[in-house]
Amino acid sequence: MTNYNTTYDHAVYSDNQNTSVATRPFYWIRAGLNDMAGAPLLSLLLGSVFTLLCVVAFGVVNTFPMFSVSMLALLLVVSPFLAAAAYSVARQRVQKLTPSLRVCLKDIRSRALGIGMFSIVSALIVAAWVRLSGIVFALYYGSLGESTAYIARAWTSGSSTPSMMVFITAAGVLLALTLFTIGAFALPMIADRNSNVINAAHSGIKLLRSNASSVLVWMLLLVVLIASALFSGLILMPVVFPLLAYATWHSYRELSARS
């Protein structure tokens, strides 16, 4: 049974007459920037912790490609908790409170079960995706042995044939779309209402379907910002991670209120 114990009243979002629905994601980004300006130290802390995890995971995968699945699963298990902490920062600002790490930890602890279940589901999806990608790779390239490790090695080294890069990119896009469809609004809903993961995922998919134009632009912005963080050698990640987390929170609030 879903437990709706939202800690604040949703603000009613009204679309500006001079603003199309498709441009709303830019306002979510602006709201995220305002949250970062309102809580710079907490934002930097959350972004730095996530960046450190990415650096460790990248280093392990680059040295020991056979651990690529484990490292990716670890990121997917930890990052929802960091994102939930960022949602708590944004929620505190909505309540006109000074964001506090203590409150963030309290909010995470009260929703740990739902966030943990979401993390496990995400990790299982990635594990299944990696296994299926390895099988497809083996069937296409005729090498069943260390196909998953070879894919990881080719991805981290950057030296591979064009067909290999097309395969890796296509597989990555498929994974990203799957995780976005499930988690773009499910995780904020869990952090907000302490919903169970099934109801949250179902409601999130309904929000995606009923707000297609906004969601499409939002996905493109996510790709651009995440790509900029990756191609910067993770230098921008301490800023991009909290910014996207805050913006995701505002996207969830607006679209759920609109629906």
mmCIF file of C-alpha atoms in Angstrom:
data_model
loop_
_atom_site.group_PDB
_atom_site.id
_atom_site.type_symbol
_atom_site.label_atom_id
_atom_site.label_comp_id
_atom_site.label_asym_id
_atom_site.label_seq_id
_atom_site.Cartn_x
_atom_site.Cartn_y
_atom_site.Cartn_z
ATOM 1 C CA MET A 1 0.000 0.000 0.000
ATOM 2 C CA THR A 2 1.365 3.356 -0.965
ATOM 3 C CA ASN A 3 2.052 5.726 1.888
ATOM 4 C CA TYR A 4 1.537 9.301 0.755
ATOM 5 C CA ASN A 5 3.147 11.355 3.477
ATOM 6 C CA THR A 6 4.226 14.352 1.447
ATOM 7 C CA THR A 7 5.888 16.878 3.715
ATOM 8 C CA TYR A 8 4.738 19.973 1.909
ATOM 9 C CA ASP A 9 1.935 21.214 -0.284
ATOM 10 C CA HIS A 10 2.712 21.097 -3.975
ATOM 11 C CA ALA A 11 3.015 24.494 -5.499
ATOM 12 C CA VAL A 12 0.625 24.914 -8.367
ATOM 13 C CA TYR A 13 2.626 25.508 -11.523
ATOM 14 C CA SER A 14 1.004 27.598 -14.204
ATOM 15 C CA ASP A 15 2.433 27.761 -17.679
ATOM 16 C CA ASN A 16 3.466 31.223 -18.651
ATOM 17 C CA GLN A 17 1.414 32.440 -21.582
ATOM 18 C CA ASN A 18 4.610 33.397 -23.370
ATOM 19 C CA THR A 19 6.231 30.026 -22.671
ATOM 20 C CA SER A 20 5.472 26.827 -24.529
ATOM 21 C CA VAL A 21 5.279 23.551 -22.660
ATOM 22 C CA ALA A 22 8.321 22.274 -24.565
ATOM 23 C CA THR A 23 10.523 25.023 -23.114
ATOM 24 C CA ARG A 24 9.652 24.295 -19.487
ATOM 25 C CA PRO A 25 12.816 22.161 -18.962
ATOM 26 C CA PHE A 26 14.900 25.330 -19.291
ATOM 27 C CA TYR A 27 13.014 26.758 -16.316
ATOM 28 C CA TRP A 28 13.696 23.570 -14.357
ATOM 29 C CA ILE A 29 17.379 24.098 -15.044
ATOM 30 C CA ARG A 30 17.080 27.686 -13.874
ATOM 31 C CA ALA A 31 15.327 26.538 -10.709
ATOM 32 C CA GLY A 32 18.142 24.035 -10.194
ATOM 33 C CA LEU A 33 20.717 26.812 -10.524
ATOM 34 C CA ASN A 34 18.811 28.813 -7.912
ATOM 35 C CA ASP A 35 18.912 25.820 -5.558
ATOM 36 C CA MET A 36 22.658 25.499 -6.090
ATOM 37 C CA ALA A 37 23.106 29.178 -5.298
ATOM 38 C CA GLY A 38 20.970 28.743 -2.181
ATOM 39 C CA ALA A 39 22.912 25.715 -0.918
ATOM 40 C CA PRO A 40 26.386 25.876 -2.482
ATOM 41 C CA LEU A 41 28.245 23.789 0.114
ATOM 42 C CA LEU A 42 25.697 20.963 0.198
ATOM 43 C CA SER A 43 25.527 20.964 -3.590
ATOM 44 C CA LEU A 44 29.307 20.766 -3.886
ATOM 45 C CA LEU A 45 29.406 17.966 -1.304
ATOM 46 C CA LEU A 46 26.838 15.842 -3.121
ATOM 47 C CA GLY A 47 28.418 16.491 -6.505
ATOM 48 C CA SER A 48 31.917 15.722 -5.227
ATOM 49 C CA VAL A 49 30.862 12.432 -3.627
ATOM 50 C CA PHE A 50 29.203 11.300 -6.850
ATOM 51 C CA THR A 51 32.220 12.402 -8.892
ATOM 52 C CA LEU A 52 34.554 10.470 -6.611
ATOM 53 C CA LEU A 53 32.448 7.355 -7.094
ATOM 54 C CA CYS A 54 32.626 7.841 -10.869
ATOM 55 C CA VAL A 55 36.415 8.259 -10.762
ATOM 56 C CA VAL A 56 36.849 5.089 -8.693
ATOM 57 C CA ALA A 57 34.472 3.129 -10.927
ATOM 58 C CA PHE A 58 36.184 4.333 -14.111
ATOM 59 C CA GLY A 59 39.606 3.491 -12.741
ATOM 60 C CA VAL A 60 38.567 -0.016 -11.720
ATOM 61 C CA VAL A 61 36.845 -0.716 -15.043
ATOM 62 C CA ASN A 62 39.813 0.605 -16.995
ATOM 63 C CA THR A 63 42.209 -1.641 -15.042
ATOM 64 C CA PHE A 64 39.954 -4.650 -14.485
ATOM 65 C CA PRO A 65 37.234 -4.705 -17.182
ATOM 66 C CA MET A 66 35.739 -7.879 -15.712
ATOM 67 C CA PHE A 67 34.451 -5.747 -12.813
ATOM 68 C CA SER A 68 32.551 -3.354 -15.100
ATOM 69 C CA VAL A 69 29.140 -4.754 -14.180
ATOM 70 C CA SER A 70 29.937 -4.618 -10.470
ATOM 71 C CA MET A 71 31.103 -1.009 -10.670
ATOM 72 C CA LEU A 72 28.087 0.085 -12.681
ATOM 73 C CA ALA A 73 25.793 -1.693 -10.242
ATOM 74 C CA LEU A 74 27.544 0.039 -7.339
ATOM 75 C CA LEU A 75 26.972 3.435 -8.931
ATOM 76 C CA LEU A 76 23.316 2.621 -9.454
ATOM 77 C CA VAL A 77 22.922 1.503 -5.863
ATOM 78 C CA VAL A 78 24.552 4.587 -4.328
ATOM 79 C CA SER A 79 23.545 7.378 -6.715
ATOM 80 C CA PRO A 80 19.765 7.230 -5.953
ATOM 81 C CA PHE A 81 20.543 7.969 -2.301
ATOM 82 C CA LEU A 82 22.681 10.944 -3.309
ATOM 83 C CA ALA A 83 19.930 12.132 -5.655
ATOM 84 C CA ALA A 84 17.373 11.754 -2.850
ATOM 85 C CA ALA A 85 19.580 13.931 -0.655
ATOM 86 C CA ALA A 86 19.558 16.571 -3.395
ATOM 87 C CA TYR A 87 15.761 16.303 -3.613
ATOM 88 C CA SER A 88 15.652 16.972 0.121
ATOM 89 C CA VAL A 89 17.731 20.125 -0.375
ATOM 90 C CA ALA A 90 15.322 21.361 -3.041
ATOM 91 C CA ARG A 91 12.312 20.464 -0.889
ATOM 92 C CA GLN A 92 13.735 22.387 2.075
ATOM 93 C CA ARG A 93 14.175 25.428 -0.137
ATOM 94 C CA VAL A 94 10.576 25.128 -1.299
ATOM 95 C CA GLN A 95 9.610 25.187 2.388
ATOM 96 C CA LYS A 96 11.682 28.382 2.817
ATOM 97 C CA LEU A 97 14.094 26.568 5.130
ATOM 98 C CA THR A 98 17.867 26.737 5.205
ATOM 99 C CA PRO A 99 18.998 23.403 3.678
ATOM 100 C CA SER A 100 20.593 21.140 6.259
ATOM 101 C CA LEU A 101 22.574 17.936 5.829
ATOM 102 C CA ARG A 102 20.941 16.582 8.985
ATOM 103 C CA VAL A 103 17.500 16.961 7.447
ATOM 104 C CA CYS A 104 18.735 15.348 4.224
ATOM 105 C CA LEU A 105 19.967 12.313 6.149
ATOM 106 C CA LYS A 106 16.710 12.140 8.095
ATOM 107 C CA ASP A 107 14.669 12.215 4.877
ATOM 108 C CA ILE A 108 16.826 9.485 3.309
ATOM 109 C CA ARG A 109 16.550 7.298 6.402
ATOM 110 C CA SER A 110 12.746 7.570 6.438
ATOM 111 C CA ARG A 111 12.592 6.529 2.771
ATOM 112 C CA ALA A 112 15.529 4.139 2.715
ATOM 113 C CA LEU A 113 13.438 1.062 1.885
ATOM 114 C CA GLY A 114 11.807 2.598 -1.186
ATOM 115 C CA ILE A 115 15.043 4.141 -2.429
ATOM 116 C CA GLY A 116 16.882 0.881 -1.820
ATOM 117 C CA MET A 117 14.305 -1.103 -3.780
ATOM 118 C CA PHE A 118 14.592 1.365 -6.633
ATOM 119 C CA SER A 119 18.375 0.971 -6.568
ATOM 120 C CA ILE A 120 18.112 -2.812 -6.686
ATOM 121 C CA VAL A 121 15.655 -2.713 -9.600
ATOM 122 C CA SER A 122 17.968 -0.361 -11.504
ATOM 123 C CA ALA A 123 20.970 -2.583 -10.832
ATOM 124 C CA LEU A 124 19.069 -5.662 -12.019
ATOM 125 C CA ILE A 125 18.077 -3.871 -15.212
ATOM 126 C CA VAL A 126 21.696 -2.934 -15.872
ATOM 127 C CA ALA A 127 22.894 -6.481 -15.130
ATOM 128 C CA ALA A 128 20.362 -7.904 -17.579
ATOM 129 C CA TRP A 129 21.291 -5.278 -20.168
ATOM 130 C CA VAL A 130 25.008 -6.028 -19.859
ATOM 131 C CA ARG A 131 24.421 -9.767 -20.192
ATOM 132 C CA LEU A 132 22.164 -9.353 -23.234
ATOM 133 C CA SER A 133 24.632 -6.891 -24.807
ATOM 134 C CA GLY A 134 27.427 -9.408 -24.280
ATOM 135 C CA ILE A 135 25.384 -12.152 -25.952
ATOM 136 C CA VAL A 136 24.491 -9.926 -28.921
ATOM 137 C CA PHE A 137 28.117 -8.870 -29.227
ATOM 138 C CA ALA A 138 29.250 -12.497 -29.138
ATOM 139 C CA LEU A 139 26.755 -13.536 -31.795
ATOM 140 C CA TYR A 140 27.705 -10.645 -34.079
ATOM 141 C CA TYR A 141 31.480 -10.697 -33.620
ATOM 142 C CA GLY A 142 31.834 -14.431 -33.103
ATOM 143 C CA SER A 143 33.550 -14.180 -29.729
ATOM 144 C CA LEU A 144 31.695 -15.515 -26.723
ATOM 145 C CA GLY A 145 34.604 -15.546 -24.279
ATOM 146 C CA GLU A 146 35.169 -12.172 -22.656
ATOM 147 C CA SER A 147 32.665 -10.189 -24.671
ATOM 148 C CA THR A 148 31.454 -8.053 -21.745
ATOM 149 C CA ALA A 149 35.009 -7.303 -20.625
ATOM 150 C CA TYR A 150 36.018 -6.453 -24.189
ATOM 151 C CA ILE A 151 33.119 -4.037 -24.526
ATOM 152 C CA ALA A 152 34.156 -2.319 -21.285
ATOM 153 C CA ARG A 153 37.796 -2.184 -22.381
ATOM 154 C CA ALA A 154 36.860 -0.729 -25.779
ATOM 155 C CA TRP A 155 34.631 1.872 -24.135
ATOM 156 C CA THR A 156 37.194 3.092 -21.617
ATOM 157 C CA SER A 157 40.192 2.990 -23.958
ATOM 158 C CA GLY A 158 38.471 4.808 -26.813
ATOM 159 C CA SER A 159 40.316 2.687 -29.385
ATOM 160 C CA SER A 160 37.975 0.434 -31.315
ATOM 161 C CA THR A 161 36.502 -0.038 -34.746
ATOM 162 C CA PRO A 162 33.616 2.174 -35.899
ATOM 163 C CA SER A 163 31.223 -0.771 -35.832
ATOM 164 C CA MET A 164 32.206 -1.470 -32.229
ATOM 165 C CA MET A 165 31.560 2.143 -31.235
ATOM 166 C CA VAL A 166 28.175 2.054 -32.964
ATOM 167 C CA PHE A 167 27.300 -1.084 -31.036
ATOM 168 C CA ILE A 168 28.419 0.376 -27.701
ATOM 169 C CA THR A 169 26.608 3.660 -28.336
ATOM 170 C CA ALA A 170 23.366 1.938 -29.361
ATOM 171 C CA ALA A 171 23.488 -0.310 -26.312
ATOM 172 C CA GLY A 172 24.176 2.673 -24.059
ATOM 173 C CA VAL A 173 21.291 4.670 -25.527
ATOM 174 C CA LEU A 174 18.943 1.738 -24.991
ATOM 175 C CA LEU A 175 20.017 1.443 -21.356
ATOM 176 C CA ALA A 176 19.709 5.191 -20.766
ATOM 177 C CA LEU A 177 16.204 5.284 -22.240
ATOM 178 C CA THR A 178 15.131 2.356 -20.087
ATOM 179 C CA LEU A 179 16.457 3.887 -16.878
ATOM 180 C CA PHE A 180 15.054 7.307 -17.765
ATOM 181 C CA THR A 181 11.602 5.854 -18.462
ATOM 182 C CA ILE A 182 11.553 4.095 -15.114
ATOM 183 C CA GLY A 183 13.354 6.536 -12.879
ATOM 184 C CA ALA A 184 12.961 10.098 -14.168
ATOM 185 C CA PHE A 185 9.895 10.669 -12.003
ATOM 186 C CA ALA A 186 9.720 7.456 -9.978
ATOM 187 C CA LEU A 187 12.687 8.264 -7.740
ATOM 188 C CA PRO A 188 11.509 11.827 -6.950
ATOM 189 C CA MET A 189 8.073 10.398 -6.150
ATOM 190 C CA ILE A 190 9.615 7.867 -3.772
ATOM 191 C CA ALA A 191 11.643 10.622 -2.111
ATOM 192 C CA ASP A 192 8.587 12.865 -1.911
ATOM 193 C CA ARG A 193 5.727 10.534 -0.989
ATOM 194 C CA ASN A 194 7.588 7.437 0.193
ATOM 195 C CA SER A 195 5.763 5.473 -2.517
ATOM 196 C CA ASN A 196 6.666 1.892 -3.286
ATOM 197 C CA VAL A 197 8.776 1.389 -6.384
ATOM 198 C CA ILE A 198 6.034 -0.295 -8.466
ATOM 199 C CA ASN A 199 3.461 2.456 -7.991
ATOM 200 C CA ALA A 200 6.106 5.128 -8.450
ATOM 201 C CA ALA A 201 7.350 3.600 -11.709
ATOM 202 C CA HIS A 202 3.792 3.245 -13.008
ATOM 203 C CA SER A 203 2.945 6.848 -12.145
ATOM 204 C CA GLY A 204 6.235 8.020 -13.653
ATOM 205 C CA ILE A 205 5.482 6.315 -16.962
ATOM 206 C CA LYS A 206 2.042 7.963 -17.004
ATOM 207 C CA LEU A 207 3.668 11.351 -16.472
ATOM 208 C CA LEU A 208 6.061 10.690 -19.332
ATOM 209 C CA ARG A 209 3.242 9.751 -21.696
ATOM 210 C CA SER A 210 1.093 12.758 -20.823
ATOM 211 C CA ASN A 211 3.925 15.294 -21.105
ATOM 212 C CA ALA A 212 5.784 14.025 -24.155
ATOM 213 C CA SER A 213 6.994 17.370 -25.508
ATOM 214 C CA SER A 214 8.441 18.559 -22.199
ATOM 215 C CA VAL A 215 10.007 15.166 -21.527
ATOM 216 C CA LEU A 216 11.658 15.008 -24.950
ATOM 217 C CA VAL A 217 13.349 18.381 -24.476
ATOM 218 C CA TRP A 218 14.285 17.384 -20.932
ATOM 219 C CA MET A 219 15.950 14.204 -22.200
ATOM 220 C CA LEU A 220 17.972 16.182 -24.746
ATOM 221 C CA LEU A 221 19.124 18.608 -22.056
ATOM 222 C CA LEU A 222 20.142 15.684 -19.853
ATOM 223 C CA VAL A 223 22.190 14.185 -22.664
ATOM 224 C CA VAL A 224 23.952 17.488 -23.365
ATOM 225 C CA LEU A 225 24.773 18.186 -19.717
ATOM 226 C CA ILE A 226 25.861 14.640 -18.891
ATOM 227 C CA ALA A 227 27.968 14.484 -22.065
ATOM 228 C CA SER A 228 29.620 17.790 -21.154
ATOM 229 C CA ALA A 229 30.488 16.409 -17.710
ATOM 230 C CA LEU A 230 31.921 13.202 -19.178
ATOM 231 C CA PHE A 231 33.911 14.862 -21.953
ATOM 232 C CA SER A 232 35.353 17.330 -19.447
ATOM 233 C CA GLY A 233 37.032 14.398 -17.725
ATOM 234 C CA LEU A 234 34.461 14.627 -14.882
ATOM 235 C CA ILE A 235 35.691 18.133 -14.006
ATOM 236 C CA LEU A 236 32.161 19.486 -14.445
ATOM 237 C CA MET A 237 30.459 16.562 -12.729
ATOM 238 C CA PRO A 238 30.448 18.128 -9.203
ATOM 239 C CA VAL A 239 28.298 20.885 -10.677
ATOM 240 C CA VAL A 240 26.261 18.881 -13.199
ATOM 241 C CA PHE A 241 25.107 16.186 -10.763
ATOM 242 C CA PRO A 242 23.392 18.444 -8.192
ATOM 243 C CA LEU A 243 22.087 20.712 -10.947
ATOM 244 C CA LEU A 244 20.373 17.813 -12.709
ATOM 245 C CA ALA A 245 19.097 16.410 -9.414
ATOM 246 C CA TYR A 246 17.516 19.729 -8.458
ATOM 247 C CA ALA A 247 16.088 20.236 -11.945
ATOM 248 C CA THR A 248 14.666 16.695 -11.891
ATOM 249 C CA TRP A 249 12.929 17.488 -8.629
ATOM 250 C CA HIS A 250 11.338 20.595 -10.108
ATOM 251 C CA SER A 251 10.312 18.680 -13.233
ATOM 252 C CA TYR A 252 8.582 16.076 -11.076
ATOM 253 C CA ARG A 253 6.788 18.712 -9.007
ATOM 254 C CA GLU A 254 5.557 20.663 -12.005
ATOM 255 C CA LEU A 255 4.440 17.715 -14.116
ATOM 256 C CA SER A 256 2.748 15.926 -11.211
ATOM 257 C CA ALA A 257 0.937 19.133 -10.252
ATOM 258 C CA ARG A 258 -0.090 19.685 -13.863
ATOM 259 C CA SER A 259 -1.412 16.119 -14.123
#
